[in-house]
Short mmCIF file of C-alpha atoms and ligand atoms in Angstrom, two decimals:
data_model
loop_
_atom_site.label_atom_id
_atom_site.label_comp_id
_atom_site.label_asym_id
_atom_site.label_seq_id
_atom_site.Cartn_x
_atom_site.Cartn_y
_atom_site.Cartn_z
CA UNK A 1 -166.47 -141.67 -40.20
CA UNK A 2 -167.26 -138.03 -40.76
CA UNK A 3 -170.75 -137.30 -39.48
CA UNK A 4 -172.58 -133.98 -39.65
CA UNK A 5 -175.57 -133.64 -37.30
CA UNK A 6 -178.16 -131.10 -38.40
CA UNK A 7 -180.69 -129.93 -35.83
CA UNK A 8 -182.63 -126.97 -34.51
CA UNK A 9 -181.35 -127.32 -30.92
CA UNK A 10 -178.43 -128.67 -28.93
CA UNK A 11 -177.88 -128.59 -25.17
CA UNK A 12 -176.43 -126.46 -23.56
CA UNK A 13 -176.55 -123.87 -26.34
CA UNK A 14 -180.30 -124.00 -26.94
CA UNK A 15 -182.87 -126.52 -25.67
CA UNK A 16 -186.63 -126.77 -25.42
CA UNK A 17 -186.93 -130.53 -24.83
CA UNK A 18 -185.37 -133.94 -25.35
CA UNK A 19 -184.13 -133.17 -28.87
CA UNK A 20 -181.63 -130.73 -27.37
CA UNK A 21 -180.37 -133.38 -24.94
CA UNK A 22 -180.01 -136.03 -27.65
CA UNK A 23 -178.21 -133.63 -29.99
CA UNK A 24 -175.65 -133.21 -27.25
CA UNK A 25 -175.35 -136.79 -26.10
CA UNK A 26 -175.45 -138.85 -29.31
CA UNK A 27 -172.82 -136.82 -31.23
CA UNK A 28 -170.65 -136.83 -28.08
CA UNK A 29 -170.94 -140.61 -27.78
CA UNK A 30 -169.98 -141.05 -31.45
CA UNK A 31 -167.03 -138.68 -31.05
CA UNK A 32 -165.91 -140.80 -28.10
CA UNK A 33 -166.04 -143.86 -30.34
CA UNK A 34 -163.56 -142.10 -32.62
CA UNK A 35 -165.86 -140.64 -35.28
CA UNK A 36 -165.18 -137.17 -36.66
CA UNK A 37 -168.41 -135.42 -35.70
CA UNK A 38 -169.73 -131.91 -36.17
CA UNK A 39 -173.10 -130.37 -35.46
CA UNK A 40 -174.75 -127.58 -37.42
CA UNK A 41 -177.51 -125.38 -35.98
CA UNK A 42 -178.90 -121.91 -36.76
CA UNK A 43 -176.94 -119.05 -35.16
CA UNK A 44 -179.68 -117.98 -32.75
CA UNK A 45 -178.90 -114.88 -30.72
CA UNK A 46 -178.55 -116.78 -27.44
CA UNK A 47 -176.23 -119.34 -29.04
CA UNK A 48 -173.80 -116.69 -30.28
CA UNK A 49 -173.46 -115.41 -26.73
CA UNK A 50 -172.70 -118.89 -25.35
CA UNK A 51 -170.12 -120.33 -27.78
CA UNK A 52 -166.38 -119.69 -27.73
CA UNK A 53 -163.61 -119.42 -30.32
CA UNK A 54 -165.87 -118.25 -33.15
CA UNK A 55 -164.15 -118.20 -36.54
CA UNK A 56 -165.49 -117.47 -40.03
CA UNK A 57 -165.59 -120.76 -41.90
CA UNK A 58 -167.13 -119.68 -45.19
CA UNK A 59 -169.79 -117.72 -47.03
CA UNK A 60 -172.64 -118.56 -49.36
CA UNK A 61 -175.59 -116.94 -51.11
CA UNK A 62 -178.77 -118.91 -50.49
CA UNK A 63 -182.30 -118.65 -51.81
CA UNK A 64 -184.97 -117.72 -49.27
CA UNK A 65 -188.64 -116.83 -49.59
CA UNK A 66 -188.71 -114.55 -52.63
CA UNK A 67 -185.31 -113.16 -51.66
CA UNK A 68 -181.69 -114.19 -51.46
CA UNK A 69 -179.67 -114.39 -48.23
CA UNK A 70 -176.02 -113.70 -47.69
CA UNK A 71 -174.93 -116.45 -45.26
CA UNK A 72 -171.91 -116.62 -43.00
CA UNK A 73 -170.84 -120.05 -41.78
CA UNK A 74 -169.24 -119.80 -38.37
CA UNK A 75 -167.31 -122.48 -36.56
CA UNK A 76 -167.23 -122.40 -32.78
CA UNK A 77 -166.76 -124.56 -29.72
CA UNK A 78 -168.18 -124.99 -26.25
CA UNK A 79 -166.43 -126.51 -23.26
CA UNK A 80 -169.13 -129.13 -22.76
CA UNK A 81 -169.24 -130.26 -26.42
CA UNK A 82 -166.43 -132.47 -27.65
CA UNK A 83 -166.99 -131.48 -31.30
CA UNK A 84 -166.98 -128.30 -33.39
CA UNK A 85 -170.29 -126.47 -33.75
CA UNK A 86 -171.09 -125.00 -37.15
CA UNK A 87 -173.50 -122.05 -37.11
CA UNK A 88 -175.60 -120.82 -40.00
CA UNK A 89 -175.58 -117.09 -39.49
CA UNK A 90 -178.42 -115.15 -41.14
CA UNK A 91 -179.39 -112.46 -38.61
CA UNK A 92 -182.70 -111.58 -40.27
CA UNK A 93 -183.87 -115.19 -39.76
CA UNK A 94 -182.25 -116.38 -36.54
CA UNK A 95 -181.02 -113.46 -34.50
CA UNK A 96 -184.04 -112.85 -32.33
CA UNK A 97 -184.82 -113.31 -28.70
CA UNK A 98 -186.57 -116.30 -27.19
CA UNK A 99 -187.60 -119.72 -28.30
CA UNK A 100 -186.38 -121.22 -31.60
CA UNK A 101 -189.90 -122.02 -32.81
CA UNK A 102 -192.38 -119.62 -31.22
CA UNK A 103 -192.63 -115.92 -30.34
CA UNK A 104 -193.19 -114.54 -26.84
CA UNK A 105 -196.95 -115.23 -27.16
CA UNK A 106 -196.37 -118.88 -27.97
CA UNK A 107 -197.28 -118.50 -31.67
CA UNK A 108 -195.09 -120.08 -34.34
CA UNK A 109 -192.71 -117.53 -35.86
CA UNK A 110 -194.54 -116.48 -39.04
CA UNK A 111 -191.45 -117.10 -41.16
CA UNK A 112 -190.70 -120.63 -39.83
CA UNK A 113 -191.03 -122.14 -43.32
CA UNK A 114 -188.34 -119.83 -44.63
CA UNK A 115 -186.18 -120.14 -41.51
CA UNK A 116 -185.95 -123.92 -41.72
CA UNK A 117 -186.05 -124.31 -45.52
CA UNK A 118 -183.10 -121.94 -45.73
CA UNK A 119 -181.35 -123.72 -42.87
CA UNK A 120 -181.82 -127.03 -44.73
CA UNK A 121 -180.54 -125.56 -48.00
CA UNK A 122 -177.47 -124.26 -46.17
CA UNK A 123 -176.80 -127.66 -44.57
CA UNK A 124 -176.96 -129.40 -47.98
CA UNK A 125 -174.64 -126.76 -49.48
CA UNK A 126 -172.28 -126.98 -46.54
CA UNK A 127 -172.15 -130.78 -46.76
CA UNK A 128 -171.38 -130.71 -50.47
CA UNK A 129 -168.49 -128.32 -49.97
CA UNK A 130 -170.00 -125.13 -51.33
CA UNK A 131 -168.93 -123.02 -48.40
CA UNK A 132 -165.44 -124.44 -48.76
CA UNK A 133 -164.91 -125.15 -45.06
CA UNK A 134 -162.36 -127.86 -45.89
CA UNK A 135 -164.45 -130.61 -44.27
CA UNK A 136 -166.99 -132.87 -45.98
CA UNK A 137 -169.15 -135.42 -44.18
CA UNK A 138 -169.75 -139.05 -45.19
CA UNK A 139 -173.11 -138.94 -43.41
CA UNK A 140 -175.56 -136.16 -42.71
CA UNK A 141 -177.80 -137.07 -39.78
CA UNK A 142 -180.96 -134.93 -39.83
CA UNK A 143 -183.39 -134.53 -36.95
CA UNK A 144 -187.10 -133.67 -37.04
CA UNK A 145 -189.00 -131.58 -39.60
CA UNK A 146 -186.77 -128.52 -39.30
CA UNK A 147 -184.11 -130.49 -41.18
CA UNK A 148 -186.46 -132.57 -43.34
CA UNK A 149 -185.58 -130.75 -46.54
CA UNK A 150 -181.85 -131.54 -46.17
CA UNK A 151 -182.08 -135.04 -47.75
CA UNK A 152 -184.34 -133.60 -50.46
CA UNK A 153 -181.84 -130.87 -51.35
CA UNK A 154 -178.96 -133.36 -51.18
CA UNK A 155 -180.79 -135.63 -53.62
CA UNK A 156 -180.25 -132.92 -56.23
CA UNK A 157 -176.48 -133.24 -56.05
CA UNK A 158 -174.20 -135.92 -57.50
CA UNK A 159 -172.94 -137.09 -54.13
CA UNK A 160 -172.46 -140.29 -52.19
CA UNK A 161 -173.24 -138.64 -48.86
CA UNK A 162 -175.53 -140.90 -46.82
CA UNK A 163 -178.53 -139.33 -45.08
CA UNK A 164 -180.28 -140.48 -41.94
CA UNK A 165 -183.49 -138.77 -40.85
CA UNK A 166 -184.54 -139.25 -37.23
CA UNK A 167 -188.13 -138.72 -36.14
CA UNK A 168 -188.07 -137.44 -32.57
CA UNK A 169 -191.74 -136.55 -32.63
CA UNK A 170 -194.13 -137.23 -35.48
CA UNK A 171 -196.73 -134.80 -34.16
CA UNK A 172 -194.60 -131.85 -35.25
CA UNK A 173 -194.34 -132.11 -39.03
CA UNK A 174 -193.74 -128.67 -40.58
CA UNK A 175 -196.78 -128.36 -42.85
CA UNK A 176 -196.95 -125.29 -45.11
CA UNK A 177 -199.09 -124.06 -48.00
CA UNK A 178 -198.59 -124.29 -51.74
CA UNK A 179 -198.04 -120.50 -51.83
CA UNK A 180 -195.15 -120.92 -49.37
CA UNK A 181 -193.80 -123.83 -51.42
CA UNK A 182 -193.70 -121.56 -54.47
CA UNK A 183 -192.21 -118.59 -52.63
CA UNK A 184 -189.41 -120.79 -51.36
CA UNK A 185 -188.55 -121.67 -54.96
CA UNK A 186 -188.70 -125.43 -54.33
CA UNK A 187 -188.52 -127.59 -57.47
CA UNK A 188 -191.96 -127.84 -59.12
CA UNK A 189 -191.65 -131.63 -59.47
CA UNK A 190 -191.59 -131.95 -55.68
CA UNK A 191 -195.28 -131.00 -55.61
CA UNK A 192 -196.41 -134.59 -55.91
CA UNK A 193 -197.80 -137.28 -53.59
CA UNK A 194 -194.58 -139.24 -54.17
CA UNK A 195 -192.58 -136.27 -52.95
CA UNK A 196 -193.28 -133.52 -50.39
CA UNK A 197 -196.97 -132.86 -51.12
CA UNK A 198 -199.17 -133.95 -48.20
CA UNK A 199 -202.96 -133.58 -48.29
CA UNK A 200 -202.85 -130.29 -50.18
CA UNK A 201 -199.95 -128.81 -48.25
CA UNK A 202 -196.29 -129.58 -48.27
CA UNK A 203 -194.58 -131.35 -45.43
CA UNK A 204 -190.96 -130.86 -44.46
CA UNK A 205 -191.14 -134.03 -42.38
CA UNK A 206 -192.28 -136.00 -45.42
CA UNK A 207 -189.31 -134.65 -47.39
CA UNK A 208 -187.06 -136.20 -44.74
CA UNK A 209 -188.89 -139.52 -44.93
CA UNK A 210 -188.94 -139.78 -48.71
CA UNK A 211 -185.43 -138.59 -49.57
CA UNK A 212 -183.30 -140.00 -46.73
CA UNK A 213 -181.45 -143.30 -47.04
CA UNK A 214 -182.53 -144.35 -43.57
CA UNK A 215 -185.31 -143.26 -41.26
CA UNK A 216 -184.85 -143.85 -37.58
CA UNK A 217 -187.01 -143.10 -34.61
CA UNK A 218 -186.11 -142.97 -30.98
CA UNK A 219 -187.51 -146.24 -29.59
CA UNK A 220 -188.48 -149.63 -31.04
CA UNK A 221 -192.07 -149.39 -29.76
CA UNK A 222 -192.60 -145.95 -31.29
CA UNK A 223 -191.26 -147.30 -34.60
CA UNK A 224 -194.14 -149.82 -34.53
CA UNK A 225 -196.74 -147.32 -33.30
CA UNK A 226 -196.12 -144.76 -36.06
CA UNK A 227 -196.94 -147.41 -38.66
CA UNK A 228 -200.50 -147.68 -37.31
CA UNK A 229 -203.46 -145.33 -37.98
CA UNK A 230 -203.62 -144.50 -34.24
CA UNK A 231 -200.01 -143.42 -33.94
CA UNK A 232 -199.19 -142.40 -37.49
CA UNK A 233 -200.61 -138.87 -37.60
CA UNK A 234 -201.55 -139.45 -41.22
CA UNK A 235 -198.05 -140.74 -42.05
CA UNK A 236 -198.70 -144.44 -41.31
CA UNK A 237 -199.34 -145.27 -44.98
CA UNK A 238 -196.08 -143.63 -46.08
CA UNK A 239 -194.15 -145.19 -43.19
CA UNK A 240 -195.50 -148.65 -43.96
CA UNK A 241 -194.44 -148.16 -47.54
CA UNK A 242 -190.98 -147.08 -46.38
CA UNK A 243 -190.70 -149.65 -43.59
CA UNK A 244 -187.71 -151.29 -45.35
CA UNK A 245 -185.63 -148.28 -44.27
CA UNK A 246 -187.29 -147.51 -40.89
CA UNK A 247 -185.70 -148.63 -37.64
CA UNK A 248 -186.25 -147.78 -33.96
CA UNK A 249 -183.11 -147.13 -31.92
CA UNK A 250 -183.61 -146.27 -28.27
CA UNK A 251 -182.14 -142.95 -27.12
CA UNK A 252 -179.45 -143.04 -24.49
CA UNK A 253 -178.69 -140.85 -21.50
CA UNK A 254 -175.60 -138.78 -20.89
CA UNK A 255 -174.73 -139.89 -17.36
CA UNK A 256 -172.14 -137.13 -17.10
CA UNK A 257 -175.05 -134.69 -16.87
CA UNK A 258 -177.79 -136.85 -15.36
CA UNK A 259 -176.17 -138.68 -12.49
CA UNK A 260 -176.96 -138.22 -8.78
CA UNK A 261 -173.34 -138.97 -7.97
CA UNK A 262 -172.02 -135.86 -9.72
CA UNK A 263 -175.06 -133.63 -10.42
CA UNK A 264 -174.00 -130.00 -9.93
CA UNK A 265 -177.54 -128.83 -9.11
CA UNK A 266 -178.55 -131.10 -6.25
CA UNK A 267 -178.17 -130.68 -2.49
CA UNK A 268 -176.37 -133.96 -1.82
CA UNK A 269 -174.71 -136.52 -4.04
CA UNK A 270 -175.65 -140.20 -3.76
CA UNK A 271 -175.47 -143.40 -5.73
CA UNK A 272 -176.74 -146.94 -5.61
CA UNK A 273 -174.00 -147.91 -3.21
CA UNK A 274 -173.25 -144.63 -1.47
CA UNK A 275 -175.56 -142.58 0.76
CA UNK A 276 -178.64 -143.52 -1.24
CA UNK A 277 -181.18 -143.19 1.54
CA UNK A 278 -179.68 -140.16 3.21
CA UNK A 279 -179.04 -138.53 -0.19
CA UNK A 280 -182.64 -138.93 -1.29
CA UNK A 281 -183.83 -137.57 2.06
CA UNK A 282 -181.71 -134.44 1.91
CA UNK A 283 -182.58 -133.76 -1.70
CA UNK A 284 -186.24 -134.15 -0.84
CA UNK A 285 -185.88 -131.67 2.02
CA UNK A 286 -184.10 -129.17 -0.20
CA UNK A 287 -186.69 -129.58 -2.98
CA UNK A 288 -189.57 -129.01 -0.57
CA UNK A 289 -187.80 -125.98 0.87
CA UNK A 290 -187.33 -124.59 -2.62
CA UNK A 291 -191.12 -124.77 -3.11
CA UNK A 292 -191.90 -123.49 0.40
CA UNK A 293 -193.46 -126.79 1.34
CA UNK A 294 -193.12 -128.44 4.76
CA UNK A 295 -190.64 -131.32 5.09
CA UNK A 296 -192.52 -134.60 5.18
CA UNK A 297 -192.26 -138.35 5.08
CA UNK A 298 -195.30 -138.46 2.75
CA UNK A 299 -194.65 -139.44 -0.88
CA UNK A 300 -193.74 -136.55 -3.17
CA UNK A 301 -194.62 -136.91 -6.86
CA UNK A 302 -192.60 -134.90 -9.38
CA UNK A 303 -193.28 -133.77 -12.94
CA UNK A 304 -190.97 -131.98 -15.37
CA UNK A 305 -191.98 -131.37 -18.93
CA UNK A 306 -193.64 -129.48 -21.69
CA UNK A 307 -197.23 -128.86 -20.59
CA UNK A 308 -198.85 -130.08 -23.78
CA UNK A 309 -201.48 -132.69 -24.64
CA UNK A 310 -198.80 -135.30 -25.43
CA UNK A 311 -197.62 -135.35 -21.82
CA UNK A 312 -201.02 -136.17 -20.27
CA UNK A 313 -201.01 -133.05 -18.08
CA UNK A 314 -204.82 -133.13 -18.08
CA UNK A 315 -204.71 -136.54 -16.40
CA UNK A 316 -202.44 -135.15 -13.69
CA UNK A 317 -204.81 -132.19 -13.20
CA UNK A 318 -207.72 -134.66 -12.82
CA UNK A 319 -206.12 -136.86 -10.17
CA UNK A 320 -204.50 -134.25 -7.90
CA UNK A 321 -207.68 -133.18 -5.97
CA UNK A 322 -208.65 -136.80 -5.31
CA UNK A 323 -205.17 -137.75 -4.12
CA UNK A 324 -204.94 -134.68 -1.91
CA UNK A 325 -208.27 -135.54 -0.30
CA UNK A 326 -207.73 -139.27 0.17
CA UNK A 327 -203.95 -139.68 0.66
CA UNK A 328 -201.04 -137.74 2.08
CA UNK A 329 -199.39 -137.36 -1.38
CA UNK A 330 -197.63 -134.12 -2.31
CA UNK A 331 -196.78 -132.74 -5.74
CA UNK A 332 -193.93 -130.73 -7.24
CA UNK A 333 -194.28 -129.72 -10.88
CA UNK A 334 -192.17 -127.78 -13.37
CA UNK A 335 -193.00 -126.88 -16.95
CA UNK A 336 -194.36 -124.49 -19.52
CA UNK A 337 -196.76 -124.97 -22.38
CA UNK A 338 -200.45 -124.60 -23.13
CA UNK A 339 -202.07 -121.80 -21.13
CA UNK A 340 -205.11 -123.88 -20.13
CA UNK A 341 -202.92 -126.50 -18.40
CA UNK A 342 -200.78 -123.85 -16.75
CA UNK A 343 -203.89 -122.12 -15.41
CA UNK A 344 -205.51 -125.32 -14.16
CA UNK A 345 -202.33 -126.23 -12.29
CA UNK A 346 -201.98 -122.69 -10.94
CA UNK A 347 -205.53 -122.90 -9.57
CA UNK A 348 -204.76 -126.21 -7.87
CA UNK A 349 -201.51 -124.84 -6.41
CA UNK A 350 -203.46 -121.89 -4.98
CA UNK A 351 -206.07 -124.22 -3.54
CA UNK A 352 -203.54 -126.59 -1.93
CA UNK A 353 -200.48 -124.46 -1.05
CA UNK A 354 -199.32 -126.93 1.62
CA UNK A 355 -199.45 -129.93 -0.70
CA UNK A 356 -198.37 -128.72 -4.07
CA UNK A 357 -195.42 -126.77 -5.48
CA UNK A 358 -195.57 -125.40 -9.02
CA UNK A 359 -193.02 -123.62 -11.14
CA UNK A 360 -194.21 -122.37 -14.53
CA UNK A 361 -191.07 -121.75 -16.51
CA UNK A 362 -187.93 -123.42 -17.74
CA UNK A 363 -185.13 -124.28 -15.32
CA UNK A 364 -182.41 -126.89 -15.70
CA UNK A 365 -181.64 -126.50 -12.00
CA UNK A 366 -185.17 -127.22 -10.76
CA UNK A 367 -185.50 -130.11 -13.25
CA UNK A 368 -182.46 -131.80 -11.67
CA UNK A 369 -183.69 -131.02 -8.15
CA UNK A 370 -187.03 -132.69 -8.90
CA UNK A 371 -185.35 -135.82 -10.29
CA UNK A 372 -183.28 -136.10 -7.12
CA UNK A 373 -185.78 -134.89 -4.52
CA UNK A 374 -189.11 -136.39 -5.57
CA UNK A 375 -189.99 -139.92 -4.44
CA UNK A 376 -191.67 -140.88 -7.72
CA UNK A 377 -191.97 -139.25 -11.14
CA UNK A 378 -195.18 -138.72 -13.15
CA UNK A 379 -195.11 -139.27 -16.91
CA UNK A 380 -198.61 -140.29 -18.04
CA UNK A 381 -197.96 -139.43 -21.70
CA UNK A 382 -200.59 -140.03 -24.40
CA UNK A 383 -197.68 -140.97 -26.62
CA UNK A 384 -193.93 -140.75 -26.05
CA UNK A 385 -191.44 -141.33 -28.87
CA UNK A 386 -188.73 -142.12 -26.34
CA UNK A 387 -188.87 -139.90 -23.28
CA UNK A 388 -185.75 -139.05 -21.36
CA UNK A 389 -187.18 -138.00 -18.03
CA UNK A 390 -188.27 -141.52 -17.11
CA UNK A 391 -184.71 -142.74 -17.78
CA UNK A 392 -183.30 -139.89 -15.67
CA UNK A 393 -185.78 -140.83 -12.92
CA UNK A 394 -184.60 -144.43 -12.94
CA UNK A 395 -181.01 -143.32 -12.43
CA UNK A 396 -182.02 -141.03 -9.56
CA UNK A 397 -183.93 -143.80 -7.76
CA UNK A 398 -187.23 -141.98 -8.36
CA UNK A 399 -189.49 -144.67 -9.83
CA UNK A 400 -191.47 -143.37 -12.80
CA UNK A 401 -195.24 -143.77 -13.16
CA UNK A 402 -195.80 -144.06 -16.90
CA UNK A 403 -198.35 -145.01 -19.51
CA UNK A 404 -197.51 -148.06 -21.60
CA UNK A 405 -196.53 -146.29 -24.81
CA UNK A 406 -193.45 -145.73 -27.01
CA UNK A 407 -190.16 -145.40 -25.18
CA UNK A 408 -191.91 -145.52 -21.80
CA UNK A 409 -193.05 -149.07 -22.57
CA UNK A 410 -189.49 -149.95 -23.63
CA UNK A 411 -187.78 -148.68 -20.48
CA UNK A 412 -190.00 -149.09 -17.40
CA UNK A 413 -190.97 -152.42 -15.80
CA UNK A 414 -194.27 -152.35 -13.90
CA UNK A 415 -194.20 -153.39 -10.26
CA UNK A 416 -196.60 -156.36 -10.10
CA UNK A 417 -196.51 -159.59 -8.09
CA UNK A 418 -194.24 -161.32 -10.56
CA UNK A 419 -191.74 -158.48 -11.15
CA UNK A 420 -191.57 -157.71 -7.46
CA UNK A 421 -190.82 -161.36 -6.79
CA UNK A 422 -188.14 -161.63 -9.47
CA UNK A 423 -186.79 -158.16 -8.58
CA UNK A 424 -187.14 -156.60 -12.01
CA UNK A 425 -189.73 -153.92 -11.15
CA UNK A 426 -188.56 -150.34 -11.76
CA UNK A 427 -191.76 -148.28 -11.80
CA UNK A 428 -195.53 -148.26 -12.25
CA UNK A 429 -197.16 -148.69 -15.65
CA UNK A 430 -200.79 -148.22 -16.71
CA UNK A 431 -202.43 -148.83 -20.07
CA UNK A 432 -205.34 -146.62 -21.05
CA UNK A 433 -205.32 -142.83 -21.44
CA UNK A 434 -207.60 -142.53 -18.48
CA UNK A 435 -207.41 -140.59 -15.21
CA UNK A 436 -208.74 -143.56 -13.19
CA UNK A 437 -205.99 -145.80 -14.50
CA UNK A 438 -203.38 -143.18 -13.59
CA UNK A 439 -204.97 -142.88 -10.15
CA UNK A 440 -204.75 -146.63 -9.63
CA UNK A 441 -201.09 -146.65 -10.68
CA UNK A 442 -200.32 -143.83 -8.23
CA UNK A 443 -202.20 -145.65 -5.46
CA UNK A 444 -200.21 -148.82 -6.18
CA UNK A 445 -197.07 -146.71 -5.97
CA UNK A 446 -198.15 -145.25 -2.61
CA UNK A 447 -198.76 -148.76 -1.26
CA UNK A 448 -195.26 -149.89 -2.23
CA UNK A 449 -193.78 -146.61 -0.95
CA UNK A 450 -195.21 -147.36 2.50
CA UNK A 451 -193.39 -150.72 2.59
CA UNK A 452 -189.86 -149.46 3.15
CA UNK A 453 -188.03 -152.65 2.21
CA UNK A 454 -189.99 -153.21 -0.96
CA UNK A 455 -189.68 -149.57 -1.96
CA UNK A 456 -185.91 -149.78 -1.47
CA UNK A 457 -185.81 -152.79 -3.77
CA UNK A 458 -187.73 -151.03 -6.58
CA UNK A 459 -185.54 -147.90 -6.23
CA UNK A 460 -182.33 -149.93 -6.31
CA UNK A 461 -183.41 -151.93 -9.36
CA UNK A 462 -184.31 -148.65 -11.08
CA UNK A 463 -180.86 -147.22 -10.34
CA UNK A 464 -179.17 -150.33 -11.72
CA UNK A 465 -180.63 -149.81 -15.20
CA UNK A 466 -178.09 -148.72 -17.77
CA UNK A 467 -179.42 -146.54 -20.57
CA UNK A 468 -176.08 -145.02 -21.52
CA UNK A 469 -175.40 -144.48 -25.23
CA UNK A 470 -172.91 -147.33 -25.53
CA UNK A 471 -175.25 -149.74 -27.27
CA UNK A 472 -177.33 -147.28 -29.32
CA UNK A 473 -174.34 -145.29 -30.62
CA UNK A 474 -172.97 -148.54 -32.08
CA UNK A 475 -176.37 -149.18 -33.68
CA UNK A 476 -176.17 -145.81 -35.42
CA UNK A 477 -172.61 -146.50 -36.57
CA UNK A 478 -173.75 -149.78 -38.11
CA UNK A 479 -176.60 -148.01 -39.86
CA UNK A 480 -174.38 -145.27 -41.29
CA UNK A 481 -172.36 -147.99 -43.02
CA UNK A 482 -175.27 -150.10 -44.24
CA UNK A 483 -176.79 -149.83 -47.75
CA UNK A 484 -180.55 -149.48 -48.03
CA UNK A 485 -181.78 -152.53 -49.86
CA UNK A 486 -184.70 -151.21 -51.88
CA UNK A 487 -186.37 -147.95 -52.74
CA UNK A 488 -183.63 -145.43 -53.52
P1 LIG B 501 -189.77 -134.03 -24.83
O1 LIG B 501 -188.58 -134.02 -25.70
O2 LIG B 501 -190.99 -134.59 -25.48
O3 LIG B 501 -190.04 -132.69 -24.22
P2 LIG B 501 -188.18 -135.78 -23.09
O4 LIG B 501 -188.53 -136.53 -21.85
O5 LIG B 501 -187.53 -136.55 -24.16
O6 LIG B 501 -189.50 -135.05 -23.60
O7 LIG B 501 -187.16 -134.63 -22.74
C1 LIG B 501 -187.48 -133.47 -22.06
C2 LIG B 501 -186.22 -132.75 -21.65
O8 LIG B 501 -186.51 -131.38 -21.48
C3 LIG B 501 -185.65 -133.24 -20.34
O9 LIG B 501 -184.27 -132.99 -20.28
C4 LIG B 501 -186.39 -132.34 -19.35
O10 LIG B 501 -185.74 -132.24 -18.13
C5 LIG B 501 -186.37 -131.04 -20.11
N1 LIG B 501 -187.44 -130.10 -19.75
C6 LIG B 501 -188.71 -130.08 -20.22
N2 LIG B 501 -189.38 -129.04 -19.69
C7 LIG B 501 -188.52 -128.42 -18.87
C8 LIG B 501 -188.61 -127.26 -18.02
N3 LIG B 501 -189.73 -126.58 -17.92
N4 LIG B 501 -187.50 -126.89 -17.34
C9 LIG B 501 -186.35 -127.60 -17.45
N5 LIG B 501 -186.20 -128.69 -18.21
C10 LIG B 501 -187.27 -129.09 -18.92
C1 LIG B 502 -189.12 -135.72 -28.65
C2 LIG B 502 -190.03 -136.70 -27.96
C3 LIG B 502 -189.39 -137.43 -26.81
C4 LIG B 502 -187.97 -137.84 -27.12
C5 LIG B 502 -187.17 -136.64 -27.59
C6 LIG B 502 -185.72 -136.97 -27.93
O1 LIG B 502 -189.23 -134.44 -28.18
O2 LIG B 502 -191.26 -136.12 -27.58
O3 LIG B 502 -190.16 -138.56 -26.47
O4 LIG B 502 -187.36 -138.39 -25.98
O5 LIG B 502 -187.76 -136.10 -28.74
O6 LIG B 502 -185.62 -137.93 -28.95
#
């Protein structure tokens, strides 16, 4: 099958979170199954400097916000991607430094509506052969709100191209005003509750939901949660209505990148059967050294992630002082995000320099070092569509401490009397969004950590889990071929 992935990020060209990882690993897994896969992303400045073998693949004129854009389609490659990368090159929209979504002060780029509406128009035109690249997909697989308008634009063409729209995170929806809707020259009939209108604005995410043949999201539990008022962000009504075409497919992990046996960033390689104990020890030592912390046999808790409300950073901030006072726990954290969380963590790191290491920033290298060097991994998310870090942690023998939500609930087995007895425990799970519950889970973890044999068992079971793409990539293949039964 010919599959075109449309997204706003792909590792290692540009990544801010799990979407980038999945846009690398899922297309790669499908290409390995024999599908003819391509990915299309905007030609951000940093991407142009990373790709190789750039060739001109076509040109188009595309409507923007009250202006027209001359677009170059580029085709390129990268050694770590086993598929061609198509780039939508419009320098005035994409050639700027920094993050794909926000400026250096963390504010959304003011022209985001135009940037991603135009990107979506280009993808639809590219797919229907208007840039004449000589390649036409059977399926266009769109991801998150930045590509939500692609199925809507495609619905305007006489075409049998199938569209799949994947929700990676419902809390980012791409809402814009009626004035923006008009400036973008979107069809007037789309301004309707049955189309892209959403509580007086228009929603690019809703366009993806309404006009795609299939909606997927990245774990079965999250697929259920988003159909409820608590987890639906205002979209639960629409999603219930469209539930005939909604399915949850768990993300996979690319074990070529996230594997302690081959990881290029870590101090010592190890696996379930080779040097596990000594490997963990040396990686812990090297991690602590990196953060100028003393080597220790005390438990080290790691965190890597976007420091936003979703990730429960406030809960971590609440429990650290108590744990430092009452236990020998240490902490190593990496991330960027909301200033208030960064500042609170910086204050704690200043207060407890011997017990806590903090890196505010983005670093693939430190992220891998934390997975390998920490004893346990903190992920107390308020909600988590899938979550990749907990699956990486399992592979690295670093049991995750997670809240029972979304993909975390689908991938981590709580260590309780029963699961310890039947040897299925892989981590520590708590229920309520509550600092005391997190504290209890961490204390349970510390108790198991102190019992060497038991701890070894939980770590080994964690490492045995297989979340590779094999199963989920087949699920997507089946879906690409399946007809939707009602609705469209
Ligand atoms: P989300 O997509 O919600 O951010 P995931 O757990 O699915 O959460 O994926 C996060 C990905 O981004 C992981 O690969 C993680 O290692 C990476 N990541 C997040 N923040 C950072 C950071 N500050 N430095 C390096 N990698 C990061
Ligand atoms: C989103 C979600 C995360 C998921 C990732 C990849 O960013 O927050 O839970 O793992 O997308 O699908």
